[in-house]
Tab-separated table of C-alpha atoms and ligand atoms in Angstrom:
chain	number	residue	atom	x	y	z
A	1	MET	CA	-7.567	13.232	-18.524
A	2	THR	CA	-7.187	16.580	-16.755
A	3	THR	CA	-5.352	16.776	-13.455
A	4	ALA	CA	-8.606	17.460	-11.609
A	5	MET	CA	-10.067	14.183	-12.818
A	6	LYS	CA	-7.112	12.074	-11.736
A	7	PRO	CA	-7.994	9.463	-9.153
A	8	GLU	CA	-6.816	10.471	-5.671
A	9	ALA	CA	-4.855	7.294	-5.032
A	10	THR	CA	-3.420	4.821	-7.458
A	11	GLU	CA	-3.465	1.047	-7.235
A	12	GLU	CA	0.271	1.144	-6.515
A	13	GLN	CA	-0.109	3.445	-3.516
A	14	PRO	CA	-3.591	2.884	-2.107
A	15	ALA	CA	-2.831	4.002	1.453
A	16	ARG	CA	-0.872	7.094	0.600
A	17	ARG	CA	-1.323	8.877	3.951
A	18	ALA	CA	-1.410	5.919	6.357
A	19	SER	CA	1.437	3.979	4.846
A	20	SER	CA	4.901	4.201	6.332
A	21	ARG	CA	6.404	4.451	2.844
A	22	SER	CA	4.964	7.908	2.410
A	23	HIS	CA	5.882	9.076	5.886
A	24	GLY	CA	9.280	7.675	6.759
A	25	LYS	CA	9.006	7.929	10.526
A	26	ARG	CA	6.490	7.002	13.183
A	27	SER	CA	3.817	9.495	14.190
A	28	VAL	CA	3.869	11.043	17.637
A	29	PHE	CA	1.003	13.363	18.495
A	30	ASP	CA	-0.571	15.188	21.366
A	31	ILE	CA	-4.030	14.449	22.766
A	32	ALA	CA	-5.055	17.078	25.316
A	33	GLY	CA	-1.550	17.225	26.733
A	34	ARG	CA	-0.767	13.493	26.531
A	35	ARG	CA	1.674	12.305	23.909
A	36	VAL	CA	1.021	9.110	21.982
A	37	GLY	CA	3.495	7.226	19.792
A	38	GLY	CA	7.247	6.758	19.805
A	39	SER	CA	8.406	6.404	23.392
A	40	HIS	CA	5.000	7.484	24.772
A	41	LEU	CA	2.601	4.726	25.820
A	42	ALA	CA	-1.092	5.593	26.156
A	43	LEU	CA	-2.820	3.754	28.982
A	44	ILE	CA	-6.546	4.170	28.363
A	45	ALA	CA	-8.893	2.777	31.004
A	46	GLY	CA	-12.509	2.990	32.071
A	47	PRO	CA	-15.876	1.295	31.927
A	48	CYS	CA	-17.189	-0.439	28.849
A	49	THR	CA	-20.373	1.562	29.209
A	50	VAL	CA	-21.180	4.667	31.184
A	51	GLU	CA	-23.833	3.336	33.531
A	52	SER	CA	-24.248	5.687	36.476
A	53	ARG	CA	-22.881	8.963	37.810
A	54	GLN	CA	-21.392	7.444	40.940
A	55	GLY	CA	-19.785	4.516	39.140
A	56	THR	CA	-18.350	6.637	36.369
A	57	LEU	CA	-16.827	9.146	38.785
A	58	GLU	CA	-15.467	6.360	40.977
A	59	VAL	CA	-13.760	4.608	38.069
A	60	ALA	CA	-12.486	7.912	36.681
A	61	ALA	CA	-10.899	8.776	40.031
A	62	ALA	CA	-9.350	5.296	40.367
A	63	VAL	CA	-7.783	5.239	36.915
A	64	SER	CA	-6.620	8.822	37.285
A	65	ASP	CA	-4.964	8.055	40.642
A	66	GLY	CA	-3.474	4.876	39.162
A	67	GLY	CA	-1.742	6.839	36.425
A	68	ALA	CA	-3.926	6.272	33.347
A	69	SER	CA	-3.408	8.534	30.355
A	70	MET	CA	-7.075	8.768	29.327
A	71	LEU	CA	-10.554	7.697	30.387
A	72	ARG	CA	-12.649	5.452	28.172
A	73	GLY	CA	-16.406	4.934	28.390
A	74	GLY	CA	-19.204	4.323	25.921
A	75	ALA	CA	-22.350	6.426	25.843
A	76	PHE	CA	-23.501	4.875	22.568
A	77	LYS	CA	-22.976	1.107	22.562
A	78	PRO	CA	-22.943	-1.273	19.603
A	79	ARG	CA	-24.729	-4.330	21.039
A	80	THR	CA	-25.194	-7.665	19.344
A	81	SER	CA	-28.836	-7.781	20.409
A	82	PRO	CA	-31.098	-4.795	19.760
A	83	TYR	CA	-32.817	-5.626	23.067
A	84	SER	CA	-29.642	-5.182	25.139
A	85	PHE	CA	-28.870	-1.894	26.877
A	86	GLN	CA	-27.769	0.539	24.162
A	87	GLY	CA	-26.001	3.065	26.405
A	88	LEU	CA	-27.132	6.224	28.188
A	89	GLY	CA	-26.627	8.388	25.101
A	90	GLN	CA	-26.700	12.128	25.854
A	91	GLU	CA	-26.779	11.505	29.595
A	92	GLY	CA	-23.685	9.303	29.247
A	93	LEU	CA	-21.866	12.102	27.442
A	94	ARG	CA	-22.779	14.504	30.259
A	95	LEU	CA	-21.336	12.104	32.832
A	96	LEU	CA	-18.123	11.759	30.829
A	97	ALA	CA	-17.865	15.552	30.717
A	98	GLU	CA	-18.177	15.652	34.496
A	99	ALA	CA	-15.513	12.943	34.904
A	100	LYS	CA	-13.211	14.909	32.632
A	101	GLU	CA	-13.785	18.091	34.577
A	102	ARG	CA	-12.936	16.340	37.850
A	103	THR	CA	-9.892	14.343	36.758
A	104	GLY	CA	-8.567	16.260	33.769
A	105	LEU	CA	-8.364	12.980	31.845
A	106	PRO	CA	-8.980	13.171	28.097
A	107	ILE	CA	-12.082	11.221	27.053
A	108	VAL	CA	-12.245	8.306	24.604
A	109	THR	CA	-15.817	7.514	23.573
A	110	GLU	CA	-17.476	5.749	20.678
A	111	LEU	CA	-19.250	7.469	17.809
A	112	LEU	CA	-21.801	4.996	16.518
A	113	ASP	CA	-23.922	7.154	14.247
A	114	VAL	CA	-22.966	10.142	12.081
A	115	ARG	CA	-26.017	12.006	13.456
A	116	ASP	CA	-24.418	12.128	16.927
A	117	VAL	CA	-21.108	13.632	15.865
A	118	GLY	CA	-21.967	17.168	17.067
A	119	ASP	CA	-22.769	15.949	20.587
A	120	VAL	CA	-19.841	13.539	20.797
A	121	VAL	CA	-17.195	16.102	19.795
A	122	GLU	CA	-18.386	18.380	22.618
A	123	VAL	CA	-16.972	15.870	25.102
A	124	ALA	CA	-14.576	13.549	23.279
A	125	ASP	CA	-10.867	14.079	22.879
A	126	VAL	CA	-10.736	10.780	21.014
A	127	ILE	CA	-13.556	9.368	18.913
A	128	GLN	CA	-13.638	5.594	19.054
A	129	ILE	CA	-14.791	3.835	15.917
A	130	GLY	CA	-15.890	0.372	16.977
A	131	ALA	CA	-14.900	-2.907	15.366
A	132	ARG	CA	-18.339	-3.284	13.813
A	133	ASN	CA	-18.014	0.092	12.125
A	134	MET	CA	-14.456	-0.187	10.850
A	135	GLN	CA	-15.676	-0.097	7.282
A	136	ASN	CA	-18.525	2.363	7.772
A	137	TYR	CA	-16.966	4.813	5.349
A	138	PRO	CA	-19.308	7.791	5.885
A	139	LEU	CA	-18.698	7.473	9.647
A	140	LEU	CA	-14.920	7.379	9.114
A	141	ALA	CA	-15.062	10.463	6.915
A	142	GLU	CA	-17.223	12.256	9.494
A	143	ALA	CA	-14.655	11.487	12.219
A	144	GLY	CA	-11.990	12.709	9.822
A	145	ARG	CA	-13.676	16.109	9.607
A	146	THR	CA	-13.592	16.663	13.388
A	147	ASP	CA	-10.811	18.059	15.558
A	148	CYS	CA	-10.815	14.914	17.728
A	149	ALA	CA	-8.213	12.190	17.505
A	150	VAL	CA	-9.587	8.830	16.345
A	151	LEU	CA	-9.151	5.338	17.792
A	152	LEU	CA	-9.997	2.953	14.985
A	153	LYS	CA	-10.700	-0.614	16.025
A	154	ARG	CA	-9.960	-3.540	13.772
A	155	GLY	CA	-13.056	-5.249	12.384
A	156	LEU	CA	-13.899	-8.728	13.628
A	157	ALA	CA	-12.645	-10.297	10.409
A	158	ALA	CA	-10.612	-7.487	8.891
A	159	THR	CA	-7.129	-7.884	7.498
A	160	LEU	CA	-4.456	-5.411	8.537
A	161	GLU	CA	-4.482	-4.015	5.031
A	162	GLU	CA	-8.212	-3.305	5.360
A	163	LEU	CA	-7.623	-1.630	8.728
A	164	VAL	CA	-4.950	0.637	7.274
A	165	MET	CA	-7.223	1.481	4.347
A	166	ALA	CA	-10.044	2.346	6.750
A	167	ALA	CA	-7.652	4.727	8.548
A	168	GLU	CA	-6.977	6.289	5.173
A	169	TYR	CA	-10.623	7.450	5.035
A	170	VAL	CA	-10.057	9.456	8.228
A	171	LEU	CA	-6.661	10.806	7.204
A	172	LYS	CA	-7.948	11.822	3.783
A	173	GLU	CA	-10.261	14.361	5.439
A	174	GLY	CA	-7.260	16.080	7.021
A	175	ASN	CA	-7.356	14.459	10.460
A	176	GLU	CA	-3.847	13.165	11.145
A	177	ARG	CA	-4.330	11.881	14.675
A	178	VAL	CA	-5.446	8.302	14.068
A	179	MET	CA	-4.581	5.334	16.272
A	180	LEU	CA	-5.056	1.778	15.025
A	181	CYS	CA	-6.429	-0.722	17.530
A	182	GLU	CA	-6.058	-4.498	17.604
A	183	ARG	CA	-8.954	-5.876	19.698
A	184	GLY	CA	-9.004	-9.545	18.716
A	185	ILE	CA	-10.324	-11.188	15.593
A	186	ARG	CA	-12.645	-14.080	14.915
A	187	THR	CA	-10.886	-17.366	14.191
A	188	HIS	CA	-11.877	-21.022	14.518
A	189	GLU	CA	-10.894	-20.857	18.227
A	190	THR	CA	-13.790	-20.715	20.662
A	191	ALA	CA	-11.925	-21.078	23.981
A	192	TYR	CA	-11.874	-17.302	24.366
A	193	ARG	CA	-13.914	-14.444	23.005
A	194	PHE	CA	-11.601	-13.414	20.160
A	195	THR	CA	-8.042	-14.250	19.102
A	196	LEU	CA	-5.700	-11.430	20.103
A	197	ASP	CA	-3.377	-10.943	17.167
A	198	LEU	CA	-0.237	-9.531	18.750
A	199	LEU	CA	1.744	-9.890	15.550
A	200	ALA	CA	-0.476	-7.075	14.323
A	201	VAL	CA	1.639	-4.747	16.484
A	202	PRO	CA	4.964	-5.043	14.648
A	203	ALA	CA	3.215	-5.699	11.339
A	204	LEU	CA	1.076	-2.552	11.531
A	205	GLN	CA	4.071	-0.540	12.702
A	206	GLU	CA	5.847	-1.651	9.562
A	207	MET	CA	2.871	-0.964	7.293
A	208	SER	CA	1.938	2.384	8.791
A	209	HIS	CA	3.383	5.285	10.775
A	210	LEU	CA	0.276	5.450	13.009
A	211	PRO	CA	0.375	4.441	16.707
A	212	VAL	CA	-0.898	0.925	17.429
A	213	ILE	CA	-3.073	0.361	20.487
A	214	VAL	CA	-4.052	-3.060	21.885
A	215	ASP	CA	-7.377	-3.872	23.564
A	216	PRO	CA	-6.851	-7.084	25.545
A	217	SER	CA	-10.251	-6.856	27.307
A	218	HIS	CA	-12.491	-7.586	24.339
A	219	ALA	CA	-10.228	-10.337	23.038
A	220	ALA	CA	-9.905	-12.188	26.347
A	221	GLY	CA	-13.463	-11.727	27.563
A	222	ARG	CA	-12.155	-12.804	30.965
A	223	ARG	CA	-10.489	-10.631	33.604
A	224	ASP	CA	-7.670	-13.026	34.533
A	225	TRP	CA	-6.423	-13.123	30.947
A	226	VAL	CA	-6.423	-9.370	30.491
A	227	GLU	CA	-3.276	-8.563	32.438
A	228	PRO	CA	-0.985	-11.168	30.812
A	229	MET	CA	-2.172	-10.047	27.368
A	230	SER	CA	-1.668	-6.388	28.335
A	231	LEU	CA	1.898	-7.031	29.434
A	232	ALA	CA	2.575	-9.075	26.299
A	233	ALA	CA	1.206	-6.273	24.113
A	234	VAL	CA	3.438	-3.695	25.782
A	235	ALA	CA	6.428	-6.028	25.469
A	236	ALA	CA	5.575	-6.434	21.775
A	237	GLY	CA	5.969	-2.697	21.335
A	238	ALA	CA	2.349	-1.483	21.385
A	239	ASP	CA	1.937	2.287	21.578
A	240	GLY	CA	-0.969	1.953	23.968
A	241	ILE	CA	-3.424	-0.252	25.828
A	242	ILE	CA	-7.155	0.257	26.197
A	243	VAL	CA	-8.607	-1.694	29.083
A	244	GLU	CA	-12.000	-1.991	30.783
A	245	VAL	CA	-12.380	-1.102	34.473
A	246	HIS	CA	-15.574	-1.137	36.530
A	247	GLU	CA	-16.350	-0.092	40.102
A	248	GLU	CA	-18.145	-3.383	40.711
A	249	PRO	CA	-17.604	-5.750	37.757
A	250	GLU	CA	-20.092	-8.381	39.000
A	251	ARG	CA	-22.828	-5.790	38.571
A	252	ALA	CA	-21.729	-4.327	35.232
A	253	ILE	CA	-24.452	-4.101	32.607
A	254	CYS	CA	-21.982	-4.835	29.841
A	255	ASP	CA	-18.683	-6.768	29.637
A	256	GLY	CA	-18.371	-7.276	33.415
A	257	ALA	CA	-16.505	-10.595	33.109
A	258	GLN	CA	-13.546	-8.892	31.458
A	259	ALA	CA	-13.456	-5.709	33.559
A	260	PHE	CA	-10.886	-5.052	36.267
A	261	PRO	CA	-12.258	-3.853	39.580
A	262	ALA	CA	-11.369	-0.172	40.000
A	263	ALA	CA	-9.559	-1.028	43.244
A	264	GLY	CA	-7.069	-3.217	41.363
A	265	PHE	CA	-6.171	-0.729	38.667
A	266	ALA	CA	-3.240	0.966	40.395
A	267	ASP	CA	-1.321	-2.317	40.830
A	268	TYR	CA	-2.016	-3.322	37.249
A	269	ALA	CA	-0.784	0.064	36.031
A	270	LYS	CA	2.383	-0.341	38.064
A	271	ARG	CA	3.168	-3.602	36.271
A	272	ILE	CA	2.369	-2.020	32.896
A	273	ARG	CA	4.907	0.733	33.673
A	274	ARG	CA	7.585	-1.856	34.457
A	275	VAL	CA	7.171	-3.638	31.141
A	276	ALA	CA	6.890	-0.302	29.336
A	277	GLU	CA	10.295	0.582	30.678
A	278	LEU	CA	11.731	-2.642	29.248
A	279	ALA	CA	10.142	-1.747	25.905
A	280	GLY	CA	11.738	1.699	26.042
A	281	LYS	CA	8.486	3.557	26.677
A	282	LYS	CA	6.896	5.660	29.382
A	283	VAL	CA	3.202	5.790	30.203
A	284	SER	CA	1.951	9.157	29.043
A	285	VAL	CA	0.443	11.457	31.666
A	286	ALA	CA	-0.342	15.177	31.682
A	287	LEU	CA	2.628	17.263	30.559
B	1	PEP	C1	-15.865	-1.373	23.361
B	1	PEP	O1	-14.759	-0.824	23.307
B	1	PEP	O2	-16.582	-1.378	24.373
B	1	PEP	C2	-16.324	-2.135	22.171
B	1	PEP	C3	-17.611	-2.354	21.931
B	1	PEP	O3	-15.313	-2.566	21.394
B	1	PEP	P1	-15.312	-3.304	19.973
B	1	PEP	O4	-15.878	-2.328	18.984
B	1	PEP	O5	-13.856	-3.591	19.744
B	1	PEP	O6	-16.133	-4.543	20.117
B	2	MN	MN1	-16.842	-3.419	26.095
């Protein structure tokens, strides 16, 4: 076999770029002036879905004032039912651009379809790959060919090994800024939306050099459980938290039951900073 025909990765070292064996130390990288990894904690907050101009700008201002590192918000939404609201699409991206212009916050938004990549990269600093797309390999490769960082969510029933291998698809294209995200997995338990697997934090940090972010909102499915799980995740050593915030959660089109009201974000962020300090980290804000 010639060298050119050699397989790229061997069975013995399947995750050659994502694995900590090949890297030695933990990754720290910059996202539009915010550092992520190591002693830098990313606090990502915003609506599940971009719904309106006023609401988006209100939430953006609240999370910015409260000390968030980045603004999240979906313009393209992966919904269980095809009849549910699918997101504002292009208009949603325009609103995120306006929120970014006003607050300076980097934008985290989901890329659902490879055909939208050109529009999404115009606005996004971080491309979110949703749980349902964790193993959509063409989508991962497409995100890997952009200049955006990537937040890769764990699939609903994915093992950590599968998550790390999915990250490998992004890294293989030359994009080194990948964050892994635990967002709850499906187990036999039905008392909450998903089971938040906090052991994934130290386990992934051992398996890979990539920052590990925790999404307590989608796991809990209920606002009052989001803060305790956020604080636990930070105490467990997470490199970031992604949390849903809405200007008026009772009226949210999507995921309102788990969203914090914008008015409560600053106090929540204060408590996150206290636990971050205990964990030896600082919430990352503009340099
Ligand atoms: C979201 O972040 O709004 C979302 C849909 O997340 P997940 O892909 O983890 O369900
Ligand atoms: Mn959501």
